[in-house]
Amino acid sequence: MKALILALGWLIRNSSLVLIGILSSPGLPLGSEVVSPRNPQTGTAGEVRNSSKLPGTAQTAPEENRSFAAGTRNITIYPSAAAGKSGRKIYAGHVGLGYYVIDNLSINLEGVGYGIDQDNDTGAVGLDLLPRWHYMRAADWSLYLDGGAGIIYSNNRLGESGTHFNFTLQGGLGVTYHLTGNLIPITGLRWFHISNARIQGKDRNVGFDSPMFYLGLMKPF
């Protein structure tokens, strides 16, 4: 009986020390657990372990941006403007569908409607094939190179001695910004060229060369 009383006294004493250690430990974060009590002889605090994470839960890693991943598609819509040395000005609206063949590299097919400001103003339609490579990426922006070739057909001739049918070449660089996961503003500058490749002779090849600025939106899906 005496041994039982001594054991109970030892248990009560040490339990009290554990409780005192918990209550007197300053600055413990919410959910912290004292693994060992404060040593009453040395005053050394016990080990503290953070147990704020609920059992069975896992911390979620930031979601990786997959807008430019292989297999992703996108729709791109943007207006553009260009002005050549001849005084001819070109305004266009572009609607494109793109597919990422590998990460960061897409092939884009764009339909284009043109308004050409010249002596005999004219409208035109075109089709362009444009690869685009996002060569530098961060969490919410990218820098890219794009360029390609296409065809254009105008109601009136391009220039007084030109042709209705012509080819286009273009290339440049641009930037994207991830406004949201599904809406990406884009802007860039390209060198834009129109000519008929002398298919009807040199005298009827009225060329056009100019920087072209554009600003629009890309939507991946």
mmCIF file of C-alpha atoms in Angstrom:
data_model
loop_
_atom_site.group_PDB
_atom_site.id
_atom_site.type_symbol
_atom_site.label_atom_id
_atom_site.label_comp_id
_atom_site.label_asym_id
_atom_site.label_seq_id
_atom_site.Cartn_x
_atom_site.Cartn_y
_atom_site.Cartn_z
ATOM 1 C CA MET A 1 0.000 0.000 0.000
ATOM 2 C CA LYS A 2 2.825 2.393 0.857
ATOM 3 C CA ALA A 3 4.448 1.719 -2.521
ATOM 4 C CA LEU A 4 1.152 2.467 -4.317
ATOM 5 C CA ILE A 5 0.759 5.777 -2.474
ATOM 6 C CA LEU A 6 4.351 6.776 -3.399
ATOM 7 C CA ALA A 7 3.730 5.888 -7.061
ATOM 8 C CA LEU A 8 0.530 7.966 -7.155
ATOM 9 C CA GLY A 9 2.348 10.892 -5.598
ATOM 10 C CA TRP A 10 5.138 10.676 -8.203
ATOM 11 C CA LEU A 11 2.597 10.547 -11.048
ATOM 12 C CA ILE A 12 0.651 13.560 -9.726
ATOM 13 C CA ARG A 13 3.857 15.560 -9.228
ATOM 14 C CA ASN A 14 5.156 14.924 -12.774
ATOM 15 C CA SER A 15 1.745 15.547 -14.344
ATOM 16 C CA SER A 16 1.643 18.911 -12.599
ATOM 17 C CA LEU A 17 5.087 19.769 -13.959
ATOM 18 C CA VAL A 18 3.949 18.941 -17.500
ATOM 19 C CA LEU A 19 0.865 21.173 -17.138
ATOM 20 C CA ILE A 20 2.924 24.017 -15.683
ATOM 21 C CA GLY A 21 5.411 23.688 -18.566
ATOM 22 C CA ILE A 22 2.614 23.985 -21.142
ATOM 23 C CA LEU A 23 0.961 27.005 -19.515
ATOM 24 C CA SER A 24 4.213 28.862 -18.899
ATOM 25 C CA SER A 25 5.764 28.346 -22.383
ATOM 26 C CA PRO A 26 5.593 31.807 -24.072
ATOM 27 C CA GLY A 27 4.902 32.365 -27.763
ATOM 28 C CA LEU A 28 3.851 28.854 -28.712
ATOM 29 C CA PRO A 29 2.036 28.871 -32.035
ATOM 30 C CA LEU A 30 -1.499 27.635 -32.241
ATOM 31 C CA GLY A 31 -1.523 23.853 -32.518
ATOM 32 C CA SER A 32 1.964 23.420 -30.967
ATOM 33 C CA GLU A 33 2.586 20.366 -28.810
ATOM 34 C CA VAL A 34 5.028 20.103 -25.893
ATOM 35 C CA VAL A 35 6.738 16.766 -26.248
ATOM 36 C CA SER A 36 8.763 16.955 -23.015
ATOM 37 C CA PRO A 37 8.133 19.212 -19.949
ATOM 38 C CA ARG A 38 10.263 22.099 -18.728
ATOM 39 C CA ASN A 39 13.087 20.819 -16.548
ATOM 40 C CA PRO A 40 12.378 22.251 -13.071
ATOM 41 C CA GLN A 41 16.047 22.088 -12.031
ATOM 42 C CA THR A 42 17.675 23.751 -15.060
ATOM 43 C CA GLY A 43 14.723 25.834 -16.293
ATOM 44 C CA THR A 44 15.262 24.482 -19.811
ATOM 45 C CA ALA A 45 12.116 24.474 -21.943
ATOM 46 C CA GLY A 46 10.906 21.173 -23.299
ATOM 47 C CA GLU A 47 10.847 20.225 -26.957
ATOM 48 C CA VAL A 48 8.041 21.851 -28.952
ATOM 49 C CA ARG A 49 6.545 20.274 -32.037
ATOM 50 C CA ASN A 50 4.049 22.016 -34.347
ATOM 51 C CA SER A 51 0.978 19.878 -34.884
ATOM 52 C CA SER A 52 -1.300 22.493 -36.427
ATOM 53 C CA LYS A 53 -1.784 20.401 -39.569
ATOM 54 C CA LEU A 54 -4.857 18.266 -39.142
ATOM 55 C CA PRO A 55 -4.390 14.502 -39.437
ATOM 56 C CA GLY A 56 -5.169 13.174 -42.864
ATOM 57 C CA THR A 57 -4.693 16.526 -44.611
ATOM 58 C CA ALA A 58 -1.929 17.438 -47.063
ATOM 59 C CA GLN A 59 -0.607 20.818 -48.053
ATOM 60 C CA THR A 60 -1.532 21.641 -51.657
ATOM 61 C CA ALA A 61 1.356 22.709 -53.899
ATOM 62 C CA PRO A 62 0.829 25.751 -56.136
ATOM 63 C CA GLU A 63 -0.856 24.715 -59.373
ATOM 64 C CA GLU A 64 1.542 24.686 -62.323
ATOM 65 C CA ASN A 65 0.598 26.869 -65.256
ATOM 66 C CA ARG A 66 -0.178 24.530 -68.152
ATOM 67 C CA SER A 67 -1.342 27.115 -70.706
ATOM 68 C CA PHE A 68 1.611 26.346 -73.014
ATOM 69 C CA ALA A 69 1.859 22.592 -72.390
ATOM 70 C CA ALA A 70 1.991 20.047 -75.205
ATOM 71 C CA GLY A 71 -1.509 19.122 -76.347
ATOM 72 C CA THR A 72 -3.062 22.426 -75.231
ATOM 73 C CA ARG A 73 -5.125 24.430 -77.726
ATOM 74 C CA ASN A 74 -5.812 28.150 -77.783
ATOM 75 C CA ILE A 75 -7.883 30.773 -79.538
ATOM 76 C CA THR A 76 -6.215 34.120 -80.267
ATOM 77 C CA ILE A 77 -8.003 37.332 -81.264
ATOM 78 C CA TYR A 78 -6.203 40.606 -81.957
ATOM 79 C CA PRO A 79 -6.206 43.732 -84.144
ATOM 80 C CA SER A 80 -3.058 45.022 -85.849
ATOM 81 C CA ALA A 81 -1.830 48.099 -87.696
ATOM 82 C CA ALA A 82 1.038 48.742 -90.130
ATOM 83 C CA ALA A 83 2.171 51.779 -92.152
ATOM 84 C CA GLY A 84 4.626 51.564 -95.053
ATOM 85 C CA LYS A 85 6.949 54.185 -96.577
ATOM 86 C CA SER A 86 4.681 54.487 -99.615
ATOM 87 C CA GLY A 87 1.968 55.994 -97.433
ATOM 88 C CA ARG A 88 -0.079 52.825 -97.656
ATOM 89 C CA LYS A 89 -1.612 51.814 -94.300
ATOM 90 C CA ILE A 90 -2.971 48.411 -93.379
ATOM 91 C CA TYR A 91 -5.390 47.632 -90.551
ATOM 92 C CA ALA A 92 -6.320 44.041 -89.811
ATOM 93 C CA GLY A 93 -8.263 41.780 -87.485
ATOM 94 C CA HIS A 94 -6.872 38.312 -86.716
ATOM 95 C CA VAL A 95 -8.619 35.205 -85.366
ATOM 96 C CA GLY A 96 -6.369 32.200 -84.800
ATOM 97 C CA LEU A 97 -6.495 28.625 -83.572
ATOM 98 C CA GLY A 98 -3.300 27.188 -82.095
ATOM 99 C CA TYR A 99 -2.048 23.781 -80.972
ATOM 100 C CA TYR A 100 1.055 23.102 -78.825
ATOM 101 C CA VAL A 101 2.999 20.305 -80.513
ATOM 102 C CA ILE A 102 5.522 20.352 -77.637
ATOM 103 C CA ASP A 103 5.768 22.452 -74.481
ATOM 104 C CA ASN A 104 6.026 26.176 -75.338
ATOM 105 C CA LEU A 105 5.840 25.673 -79.136
ATOM 106 C CA SER A 106 2.521 26.102 -80.934
ATOM 107 C CA ILE A 107 1.427 26.020 -84.564
ATOM 108 C CA ASN A 108 -1.238 28.644 -85.290
ATOM 109 C CA LEU A 109 -3.605 29.016 -88.220
ATOM 110 C CA GLU A 110 -5.049 32.533 -88.503
ATOM 111 C CA GLY A 111 -7.802 33.998 -90.619
ATOM 112 C CA VAL A 112 -7.289 37.709 -91.316
ATOM 113 C CA GLY A 113 -9.516 40.509 -92.559
ATOM 114 C CA TYR A 114 -7.710 43.581 -93.946
ATOM 115 C CA GLY A 115 -8.550 47.189 -94.617
ATOM 116 C CA ILE A 116 -5.907 48.717 -96.911
ATOM 117 C CA ASP A 117 -5.634 52.502 -97.057
ATOM 118 C CA GLN A 118 -4.183 53.440 -100.470
ATOM 119 C CA ASP A 119 -5.175 55.515 -103.516
ATOM 120 C CA ASN A 120 -7.744 52.882 -104.434
ATOM 121 C CA ASP A 121 -8.749 51.748 -100.936
ATOM 122 C CA THR A 122 -9.577 48.084 -100.704
ATOM 123 C CA GLY A 123 -10.542 45.277 -98.396
ATOM 124 C CA ALA A 124 -8.850 41.897 -98.361
ATOM 125 C CA VAL A 125 -8.924 38.495 -96.701
ATOM 126 C CA GLY A 126 -6.000 36.269 -95.849
ATOM 127 C CA LEU A 127 -4.821 33.065 -94.201
ATOM 128 C CA ASP A 128 -1.554 32.760 -92.243
ATOM 129 C CA LEU A 129 0.409 29.871 -90.724
ATOM 130 C CA LEU A 130 2.417 31.081 -87.710
ATOM 131 C CA PRO A 131 4.584 28.990 -85.352
ATOM 132 C CA ARG A 132 5.039 30.629 -81.922
ATOM 133 C CA TRP A 133 7.798 29.751 -79.438
ATOM 134 C CA HIS A 134 7.652 30.935 -75.811
ATOM 135 C CA TYR A 135 11.408 30.955 -75.233
ATOM 136 C CA MET A 136 11.332 32.610 -71.798
ATOM 137 C CA ARG A 137 8.711 31.977 -69.130
ATOM 138 C CA ALA A 138 7.940 33.073 -65.580
ATOM 139 C CA ALA A 139 4.977 32.297 -63.328
ATOM 140 C CA ASP A 140 2.658 34.841 -64.950
ATOM 141 C CA TRP A 141 4.353 36.072 -68.160
ATOM 142 C CA SER A 142 6.320 34.870 -71.166
ATOM 143 C CA LEU A 143 8.407 36.225 -74.033
ATOM 144 C CA TYR A 144 7.943 34.630 -77.427
ATOM 145 C CA LEU A 145 9.107 34.640 -81.028
ATOM 146 C CA ASP A 146 6.641 34.050 -83.849
ATOM 147 C CA GLY A 147 6.573 34.287 -87.604
ATOM 148 C CA GLY A 148 5.319 32.633 -90.726
ATOM 149 C CA ALA A 149 3.788 33.020 -94.147
ATOM 150 C CA GLY A 150 0.377 33.328 -95.714
ATOM 151 C CA ILE A 151 -1.757 34.460 -98.625
ATOM 152 C CA ILE A 152 -3.921 37.541 -99.161
ATOM 153 C CA TYR A 153 -6.555 38.378 -101.767
ATOM 154 C CA SER A 154 -7.821 41.954 -102.172
ATOM 155 C CA ASN A 155 -10.892 43.389 -103.918
ATOM 156 C CA ASN A 156 -8.770 45.976 -105.710
ATOM 157 C CA ARG A 157 -5.197 45.592 -106.832
ATOM 158 C CA LEU A 158 -2.444 46.326 -104.370
ATOM 159 C CA GLY A 159 -1.201 49.577 -105.872
ATOM 160 C CA GLU A 160 -2.046 50.747 -109.385
ATOM 161 C CA SER A 161 -0.001 48.074 -111.152
ATOM 162 C CA GLY A 162 -0.120 45.294 -108.579
ATOM 163 C CA THR A 163 -2.205 42.130 -108.347
ATOM 164 C CA HIS A 164 -5.229 40.955 -106.387
ATOM 165 C CA PHE A 165 -3.434 37.854 -105.091
ATOM 166 C CA ASN A 166 -0.292 38.222 -102.969
ATOM 167 C CA PHE A 167 1.787 36.452 -100.355
ATOM 168 C CA THR A 168 2.595 37.604 -96.815
ATOM 169 C CA LEU A 169 5.696 37.090 -94.680
ATOM 170 C CA GLN A 170 6.032 38.210 -91.065
ATOM 171 C CA GLY A 171 8.103 37.667 -87.958
ATOM 172 C CA GLY A 172 8.791 39.307 -84.629
ATOM 173 C CA LEU A 173 8.587 39.002 -80.875
ATOM 174 C CA GLY A 174 5.944 39.524 -78.219
ATOM 175 C CA VAL A 175 4.955 39.111 -74.588
ATOM 176 C CA THR A 176 2.073 37.439 -72.757
ATOM 177 C CA TYR A 177 0.716 38.120 -69.275
ATOM 178 C CA HIS A 178 -1.485 35.641 -67.402
ATOM 179 C CA LEU A 179 -4.331 37.863 -66.280
ATOM 180 C CA THR A 180 -6.266 34.741 -65.268
ATOM 181 C CA GLY A 181 -5.786 31.057 -65.944
ATOM 182 C CA ASN A 182 -8.068 31.269 -68.984
ATOM 183 C CA LEU A 183 -7.424 34.781 -70.286
ATOM 184 C CA ILE A 184 -3.968 35.858 -71.477
ATOM 185 C CA PRO A 185 -3.326 39.334 -72.955
ATOM 186 C CA ILE A 186 -0.697 39.360 -75.712
ATOM 187 C CA THR A 187 1.131 42.155 -77.498
ATOM 188 C CA GLY A 188 4.012 42.291 -79.915
ATOM 189 C CA LEU A 189 5.785 43.787 -82.900
ATOM 190 C CA ARG A 190 6.434 42.047 -86.221
ATOM 191 C CA TRP A 191 8.005 42.955 -89.535
ATOM 192 C CA PHE A 192 5.257 42.540 -92.138
ATOM 193 C CA HIS A 193 5.796 42.022 -95.888
ATOM 194 C CA ILE A 194 3.410 41.666 -98.846
ATOM 195 C CA SER A 195 4.413 40.794 -102.416
ATOM 196 C CA ASN A 196 3.332 38.503 -105.248
ATOM 197 C CA ALA A 197 6.752 36.848 -105.696
ATOM 198 C CA ARG A 198 6.786 38.196 -109.282
ATOM 199 C CA ILE A 199 4.266 35.590 -110.395
ATOM 200 C CA GLN A 200 3.073 38.072 -113.062
ATOM 201 C CA GLY A 201 6.386 39.768 -113.703
ATOM 202 C CA LYS A 202 8.614 42.221 -111.894
ATOM 203 C CA ASP A 203 6.651 45.285 -112.990
ATOM 204 C CA ARG A 204 3.495 44.007 -111.304
ATOM 205 C CA ASN A 205 5.158 43.152 -108.000
ATOM 206 C CA VAL A 206 4.103 46.047 -105.777
ATOM 207 C CA GLY A 207 5.625 45.200 -102.390
ATOM 208 C CA PHE A 208 4.765 46.433 -98.918
ATOM 209 C CA ASP A 209 7.131 46.394 -95.915
ATOM 210 C CA SER A 210 6.419 47.813 -92.480
ATOM 211 C CA PRO A 211 6.545 47.177 -88.734
ATOM 212 C CA MET A 212 3.208 45.819 -87.511
ATOM 213 C CA PHE A 213 1.969 46.366 -83.955
ATOM 214 C CA TYR A 214 -0.750 44.231 -82.386
ATOM 215 C CA LEU A 215 -2.558 43.807 -79.064
ATOM 216 C CA GLY A 216 -5.067 41.118 -78.202
ATOM 217 C CA LEU A 217 -6.166 38.147 -76.098
ATOM 218 C CA MET A 218 -5.352 34.445 -76.000
ATOM 219 C CA LYS A 219 -7.627 31.833 -74.421
ATOM 220 C CA PRO A 220 -6.220 28.321 -73.821
ATOM 221 C CA PHE A 221 -8.514 25.298 -73.653
#
